[in-house]
PDB file of C-alpha atoms in Angstrom:
ATOM      1  CA  UNK U 173      57.659 119.326 115.725  1.00  0.00           C
ATOM      2  CA  UNK U 174      61.242 120.158 116.365  1.00  0.00           C
ATOM      3  CA  UNK U 175      61.725 116.906 118.444  1.00  0.00           C
ATOM      4  CA  UNK U 176      60.419 114.886 115.435  1.00  0.00           C
ATOM      5  CA  UNK U 177      62.910 116.498 113.203  1.00  0.00           C
ATOM      6  CA  UNK U 178      65.823 116.026 115.580  1.00  0.00           C
ATOM      7  CA  UNK U 179      64.830 112.385 115.901  1.00  0.00           C
ATOM      8  CA  UNK U 180      64.666 111.775 112.225  1.00  0.00           C
ATOM      9  CA  UNK U 181      67.937 113.558 111.823  1.00  0.00           C
ATOM     10  CA  UNK U 182      69.581 111.164 114.632  1.00  0.00           C
ATOM     11  CA  UNK U 183      68.403 108.392 112.773  1.00  0.00           C
ATOM     12  CA  UNK U 184      70.232 109.382 109.603  1.00  0.00           C
ATOM     13  CA  UNK U 185      73.544 109.543 111.371  1.00  0.00           C
ATOM     14  CA  UNK U 186      75.658 106.830 110.464  1.00  0.00           C
ATOM     15  CA  UNK U 187      78.667 105.207 112.737  1.00  0.00           C
ATOM     16  CA  UNK U 188      81.932 106.102 111.023  1.00  0.00           C
ATOM     17  CA  UNK U 189      85.371 105.061 111.725  1.00  0.00           C
ATOM     18  CA  UNK U 190      87.354 106.877 114.667  1.00  0.00           C
ATOM     19  CA  UNK U 191      88.589 110.288 113.438  1.00  0.00           C
ATOM     20  CA  UNK U 192      92.272 109.952 112.413  1.00  0.00           C
ATOM     21  CA  UNK U 193      94.869 112.685 112.554  1.00  0.00           C
ATOM     22  CA  UNK U 194      96.585 111.664 109.497  1.00  0.00           C
ATOM     23  CA  UNK U 195     100.398 111.966 109.206  1.00  0.00           C
ATOM     24  CA  UNK U 196     102.112 112.551 105.903  1.00  0.00           C
ATOM     25  CA  UNK U 197     105.115 111.434 104.010  1.00  0.00           C
ATOM     26  CA  UNK U 198     105.801 113.252 100.609  1.00  0.00           C
ATOM     27  CA  UNK U 199     107.796 111.729  97.755  1.00  0.00           C
ATOM     28  CA  UNK U 200     108.322 112.858  94.342  1.00  0.00           C
ATOM     29  CA  UNK U 201     105.232 111.388  93.086  1.00  0.00           C
ATOM     30  CA  UNK U 202     103.279 110.496  96.274  1.00  0.00           C
ATOM     31  CA  UNK U 203     101.629 111.827  99.172  1.00  0.00           C
ATOM     32  CA  UNK U 204     101.433 108.873 101.586  1.00  0.00           C
ATOM     33  CA  UNK U 205      99.229 109.438 104.729  1.00  0.00           C
ATOM     34  CA  UNK U 206      99.138 107.294 107.862  1.00  0.00           C
ATOM     35  CA  UNK U 207      97.139 107.388 111.009  1.00  0.00           C
ATOM     36  CA  UNK U 208      99.757 107.176 113.696  1.00  0.00           C
ATOM     37  CA  UNK U 209     103.450 107.542 114.405  1.00  0.00           C
ATOM     38  CA  UNK U 210     103.420 103.795 115.243  1.00  0.00           C
ATOM     39  CA  UNK U 211     103.036 103.238 111.518  1.00  0.00           C
ATOM     40  CA  UNK U 212     105.760 105.516 110.490  1.00  0.00           C
ATOM     41  CA  UNK U 213     108.419 102.843 109.685  1.00  0.00           C
ATOM     42  CA  UNK U 214     105.689 100.950 107.535  1.00  0.00           C
ATOM     43  CA  UNK U 215     104.672 104.084 105.769  1.00  0.00           C
ATOM     44  CA  UNK U 216     108.358 104.823 104.786  1.00  0.00           C
ATOM     45  CA  UNK U 217     108.822 101.386 103.317  1.00  0.00           C
ATOM     46  CA  UNK U 218     105.347 101.700 101.415  1.00  0.00           C
ATOM     47  CA  UNK U 219     106.607 105.223 100.077  1.00  0.00           C
ATOM     48  CA  UNK U 220     109.784 103.516  98.701  1.00  0.00           C
ATOM     49  CA  UNK U 221     107.681 100.617  97.173  1.00  0.00           C
ATOM     50  CA  UNK U 222     105.332 102.993  95.671  1.00  0.00           C
ATOM     51  CA  UNK U 223     108.208 105.008  94.036  1.00  0.00           C
ATOM     52  CA  UNK U 224     109.660 101.824  92.790  1.00  0.00           C
ATOM     53  CA  UNK U 225     106.589 100.458  91.265  1.00  0.00           C
ATOM     54  CA  UNK U 226     106.139 103.771  89.733  1.00  0.00           C
ATOM     55  CA  UNK U 227     109.331 103.681  87.901  1.00  0.00           C
ATOM     56  CA  UNK U 228     108.875  99.942  86.845  1.00  0.00           C
ATOM     57  CA  UNK U 229     105.381 100.602  85.578  1.00  0.00           C
ATOM     58  CA  UNK U 230     106.456 103.552  83.871  1.00  0.00           C
ATOM     59  CA  UNK U 231     108.932 101.462  81.850  1.00  0.00           C
ATOM     60  CA  UNK U 232     106.522  98.760  81.127  1.00  0.00           C
ATOM     61  CA  UNK U 233     103.338 100.932  80.325  1.00  0.00           C
ATOM     62  CA  UNK U 234     104.478 104.350  79.602  1.00  0.00           C
ATOM     63  CA  UNK U 235     102.395 107.275  80.910  1.00  0.00           C
ATOM     64  CA  UNK U 236     102.958 109.818  83.626  1.00  0.00           C
ATOM     65  CA  UNK U 237     100.074 109.789  86.281  1.00  0.00           C
ATOM     66  CA  UNK U 238      99.651 112.950  88.637  1.00  0.00           C
ATOM     67  CA  UNK U 239     100.673 112.917  92.146  1.00  0.00           C
ATOM     68  CA  UNK U 240      98.698 110.112  93.780  1.00  0.00           C
ATOM     69  CA  UNK U 241      97.396 110.372  97.335  1.00  0.00           C
ATOM     70  CA  UNK U 242      98.019 106.987  99.262  1.00  0.00           C
ATOM     71  CA  UNK U 243      96.040 106.189 102.559  1.00  0.00           C
ATOM     72  CA  UNK U 244      97.873 103.558 104.608  1.00  0.00           C
ATOM     73  CA  UNK U 245      95.766 101.670 107.133  1.00  0.00           C
ATOM     74  CA  UNK U 246      97.275  99.520 109.991  1.00  0.00           C
ATOM     75  CA  UNK U 247      94.932  96.476 109.043  1.00  0.00           C
ATOM     76  CA  UNK U 248      92.277  95.016 106.841  1.00  0.00           C
ATOM     77  CA  UNK U 249      89.638  95.855 109.804  1.00  0.00           C
ATOM     78  CA  UNK U 250      90.609  99.676 109.906  1.00  0.00           C
ATOM     79  CA  UNK U 251      90.444  99.811 106.012  1.00  0.00           C
ATOM     80  CA  UNK U 252      87.069  98.016 105.882  1.00  0.00           C
ATOM     81  CA  UNK U 253      85.642 100.371 108.476  1.00  0.00           C
ATOM     82  CA  UNK U 254      86.934 103.395 106.511  1.00  0.00           C
ATOM     83  CA  UNK U 255      84.580 106.178 105.566  1.00  0.00           C
ATOM     84  CA  UNK U 256      86.216 107.717 102.975  1.00  0.00           C
ATOM     85  CA  UNK U 257      84.339 105.946 100.290  1.00  0.00           C
ATOM     86  CA  UNK U 258      81.033 105.605 102.076  1.00  0.00           C
ATOM     87  CA  UNK U 259      78.547 108.128 102.218  1.00  0.00           C
ATOM     88  CA  UNK U 260      75.057 108.340 104.085  1.00  0.00           C
ATOM     89  CA  UNK U 261      73.327 107.377 100.775  1.00  0.00           C
ATOM     90  CA  UNK U 262      75.463 104.583  99.789  1.00  0.00           C
ATOM     91  CA  UNK U 263      76.147 101.056 100.871  1.00  0.00           C
ATOM     92  CA  UNK U 264      78.832 100.555 103.564  1.00  0.00           C
ATOM     93  CA  UNK U 265      82.304 100.245 102.272  1.00  0.00           C
ATOM     94  CA  UNK U 266      82.404  96.669 103.034  1.00  0.00           C
ATOM     95  CA  UNK U 267      79.720  95.795 100.799  1.00  0.00           C
ATOM     96  CA  UNK U 268      81.304  97.783  97.882  1.00  0.00           C
ATOM     97  CA  UNK U 269      84.382  95.893  97.616  1.00  0.00           C
ATOM     98  CA  UNK U 270      85.408  93.125  95.497  1.00  0.00           C
ATOM     99  CA  UNK U 271      86.707  89.621  96.849  1.00  0.00           C
ATOM    100  CA  UNK U 272      90.053  88.898  95.731  1.00  0.00           C
ATOM    101  CA  UNK U 273      90.281  85.851  93.567  1.00  0.00           C
ATOM    102  CA  UNK U 274      93.111  83.490  92.730  1.00  0.00           C
ATOM    103  CA  UNK U 275      93.980  81.307  89.757  1.00  0.00           C
ATOM    104  CA  UNK U 276      92.701  78.119  91.415  1.00  0.00           C
ATOM    105  CA  UNK U 277      89.701  79.668  92.505  1.00  0.00           C
ATOM    106  CA  UNK U 278      86.355  78.169  91.021  1.00  0.00           C
ATOM    107  CA  UNK U 279      84.852  80.398  88.539  1.00  0.00           C
ATOM    108  CA  UNK U 280      82.271  82.718  89.982  1.00  0.00           C
ATOM    109  CA  UNK U 281      78.712  83.200  88.854  1.00  0.00           C
ATOM    110  CA  UNK U 282      77.346  86.796  87.811  1.00  0.00           C
ATOM    111  CA  UNK U 283      76.013  87.342  91.291  1.00  0.00           C
ATOM    112  CA  UNK U 284      79.729  86.854  92.603  1.00  0.00           C
ATOM    113  CA  UNK U 285      80.869  89.763  90.563  1.00  0.00           C
ATOM    114  CA  UNK U 286      79.037  92.230  92.763  1.00  0.00           C
ATOM    115  CA  UNK U 287      81.308  94.023  95.094  1.00  0.00           C
ATOM    116  CA  UNK U 288      80.907  92.098  98.450  1.00  0.00           C
ATOM    117  CA  UNK U 289      83.546  90.953 100.983  1.00  0.00           C
ATOM    118  CA  UNK U 290      83.457  87.418 102.660  1.00  0.00           C
ATOM    119  CA  UNK U 291      84.593  86.604 106.106  1.00  0.00           C
ATOM    120  CA  UNK U 292      87.501  84.904 104.276  1.00  0.00           C
ATOM    121  CA  UNK U 293      88.916  88.114 102.588  1.00  0.00           C
ATOM    122  CA  UNK U 294      91.610  89.580 104.448  1.00  0.00           C
ATOM    123  CA  UNK U 295      93.444  91.314 101.804  1.00  0.00           C
ATOM    124  CA  UNK U 296      92.349  94.440 100.174  1.00  0.00           C
ATOM    125  CA  UNK U 297      93.496  97.533  98.220  1.00  0.00           C
ATOM    126  CA  UNK U 298      91.504 100.129  96.409  1.00  0.00           C
ATOM    127  CA  UNK U 299      92.350 102.488  93.534  1.00  0.00           C
ATOM    128  CA  UNK U 300      90.250 105.706  92.899  1.00  0.00           C
ATOM    129  CA  UNK U 301      92.107 107.106  89.729  1.00  0.00           C
ATOM    130  CA  UNK U 302      89.460 109.748  89.211  1.00  0.00           C
ATOM    131  CA  UNK U 303      90.623 111.371  92.650  1.00  0.00           C
ATOM    132  CA  UNK U 304      94.287 110.162  92.348  1.00  0.00           C
ATOM    133  CA  UNK U 305      93.851 108.057  95.623  1.00  0.00           C
ATOM    134  CA  UNK U 306      94.925 104.611  96.723  1.00  0.00           C
ATOM    135  CA  UNK U 307      93.631 103.127  99.650  1.00  0.00           C
ATOM    136  CA  UNK U 308      95.720 100.025 101.352  1.00  0.00           C
ATOM    137  CA  UNK U 309      96.314  98.230 104.503  1.00  0.00           C
ATOM    138  CA  UNK U 310      99.787  96.640 105.704  1.00  0.00           C
ATOM    139  CA  UNK U 311      99.825  92.851 105.533  1.00  0.00           C
ATOM    140  CA  UNK U 312     102.396  90.541 107.426  1.00  0.00           C
ATOM    141  CA  UNK U 313     103.999  89.732 103.912  1.00  0.00           C
ATOM    142  CA  UNK U 314     106.145  92.479 102.231  1.00  0.00           C
ATOM    143  CA  UNK U 315     105.911  90.640  98.999  1.00  0.00           C
ATOM    144  CA  UNK U 316     102.080  90.823  99.049  1.00  0.00           C
ATOM    145  CA  UNK U 317     102.260  94.550 100.088  1.00  0.00           C
ATOM    146  CA  UNK U 318     104.292  95.373  97.165  1.00  0.00           C
ATOM    147  CA  UNK U 319     102.040  93.268  94.563  1.00  0.00           C
ATOM    148  CA  UNK U 320      98.940  94.990  96.100  1.00  0.00           C
ATOM    149  CA  UNK U 321     100.212  98.420  95.835  1.00  0.00           C
ATOM    150  CA  UNK U 322     101.745  97.667  92.232  1.00  0.00           C
ATOM    151  CA  UNK U 323      98.275  96.400  91.201  1.00  0.00           C
ATOM    152  CA  UNK U 324      96.555  99.455  92.503  1.00  0.00           C
ATOM    153  CA  UNK U 325      99.058 101.630  90.953  1.00  0.00           C
ATOM    154  CA  UNK U 326      98.601 100.038  87.756  1.00  0.00           C
ATOM    155  CA  UNK U 327      95.071 100.998  87.778  1.00  0.00           C
ATOM    156  CA  UNK U 328      96.150 104.842  87.869  1.00  0.00           C
ATOM    157  CA  UNK U 329      98.500 104.086  84.807  1.00  0.00           C
ATOM    158  CA  UNK U 330      95.580 102.315  83.017  1.00  0.00           C
ATOM    159  CA  UNK U 331      93.344 105.033  83.566  1.00  0.00           C
ATOM    160  CA  UNK U 332      95.694 107.522  82.494  1.00  0.00           C
ATOM    161  CA  UNK U 333      96.050 105.646  79.228  1.00  0.00           C
ATOM    162  CA  UNK U 334      92.411 105.504  78.646  1.00  0.00           C
ATOM    163  CA  UNK U 335      91.476 109.147  79.895  1.00  0.00           C
ATOM    164  CA  UNK U 336      94.414 111.206  79.623  1.00  0.00           C
ATOM    165  CA  UNK U 337      92.107 114.259  79.510  1.00  0.00           C
ATOM    166  CA  UNK U 338      89.891 114.600  82.630  1.00  0.00           C
ATOM    167  CA  UNK U 339      86.290 113.454  82.206  1.00  0.00           C
ATOM    168  CA  UNK U 340      83.362 114.889  84.345  1.00  0.00           C
ATOM    169  CA  UNK U 341      82.751 112.311  87.039  1.00  0.00           C
ATOM    170  CA  UNK U 342      79.216 111.352  85.748  1.00  0.00           C
ATOM    171  CA  UNK U 343      80.916 109.930  82.484  1.00  0.00           C
ATOM    172  CA  UNK U 344      83.212 107.847  84.565  1.00  0.00           C
ATOM    173  CA  UNK U 345      80.288 105.373  85.067  1.00  0.00           C
ATOM    174  CA  UNK U 346      80.246 104.587  81.429  1.00  0.00           C
ATOM    175  CA  UNK U 347      83.891 102.806  81.590  1.00  0.00           C
ATOM    176  CA  UNK U 348      82.358  99.608  82.995  1.00  0.00           C
ATOM    177  CA  UNK U 349      80.171  98.786  79.774  1.00  0.00           C
ATOM    178  CA  UNK U 350      83.022 100.048  77.486  1.00  0.00           C
ATOM    179  CA  UNK U 351      85.930  98.663  79.095  1.00  0.00           C
ATOM    180  CA  UNK U 352      85.748  94.878  80.051  1.00  0.00           C
ATOM    181  CA  UNK U 353      86.531  94.059  83.646  1.00  0.00           C
ATOM    182  CA  UNK U 354      89.245  91.551  82.651  1.00  0.00           C
ATOM    183  CA  UNK U 355      91.133  94.498  81.264  1.00  0.00           C
ATOM    184  CA  UNK U 356      91.065  96.402  84.371  1.00  0.00           C
ATOM    185  CA  UNK U 357      91.847  93.652  86.723  1.00  0.00           C
ATOM    186  CA  UNK U 358      93.661  91.140  84.567  1.00  0.00           C
ATOM    187  CA  UNK U 359      95.942  93.867  83.063  1.00  0.00           C
ATOM    188  CA  UNK U 360      96.645  95.487  86.579  1.00  0.00           C
ATOM    189  CA  UNK U 361      97.514  91.808  87.750  1.00  0.00           C
ATOM    190  CA  UNK U 362      99.642  91.237  84.582  1.00  0.00           C
ATOM    191  CA  UNK U 363     101.699  94.461  85.147  1.00  0.00           C
ATOM    192  CA  UNK U 364     102.069  94.021  88.762  1.00  0.00           C
ATOM    193  CA  UNK U 365     103.425  90.437  87.979  1.00  0.00           C
ATOM    194  CA  UNK U 366     100.819  88.652  90.262  1.00  0.00           C
ATOM    195  CA  UNK U 367     100.396  84.990  90.009  1.00  0.00           C
ATOM    196  CA  UNK U 368     102.099  84.841  86.522  1.00  0.00           C
ATOM    197  CA  UNK U 369      99.110  86.706  84.988  1.00  0.00           C
TER     198      UNK U 369
END
């Protein structure tokens, strides 16, 4: 019987990304975590960009979000394999994410709005305003890095405007039917200055 229970327990174990000994850079408004000393120069750049973007967004949007914890990954693949947002009872992170779209992309059907990555997706960042966290990876273009981090930071400001008080986590699920997706994503693009939104 014990062997059977052990076998069942082993079947429930999921493969996770390699353990990371996160390093930390602290700025006035951000904690920027990065996985290795090799990424330190980029982490410093990101920390500066986050402070710059916060100042710009504070001027245009107002508000004063709490300290944000930024997790900086070396690559798209590293972020995609992250176990931060996945749990044994949920879908893998790669199936929870939305595919980035551009102005000239054809309109998606309702099925296309589900959170799924495609093989063509290579840029990704996630904001988790309820926990004051942002997950982002390094890209070759500093311009894209800045746009992505400013877009995700704009979500923190949007959340602060809508829910200046702290909601119980089960109420956050109500935001999707109440607040349209275009407000969340279109607004963040607009305030980040992406694609002349």
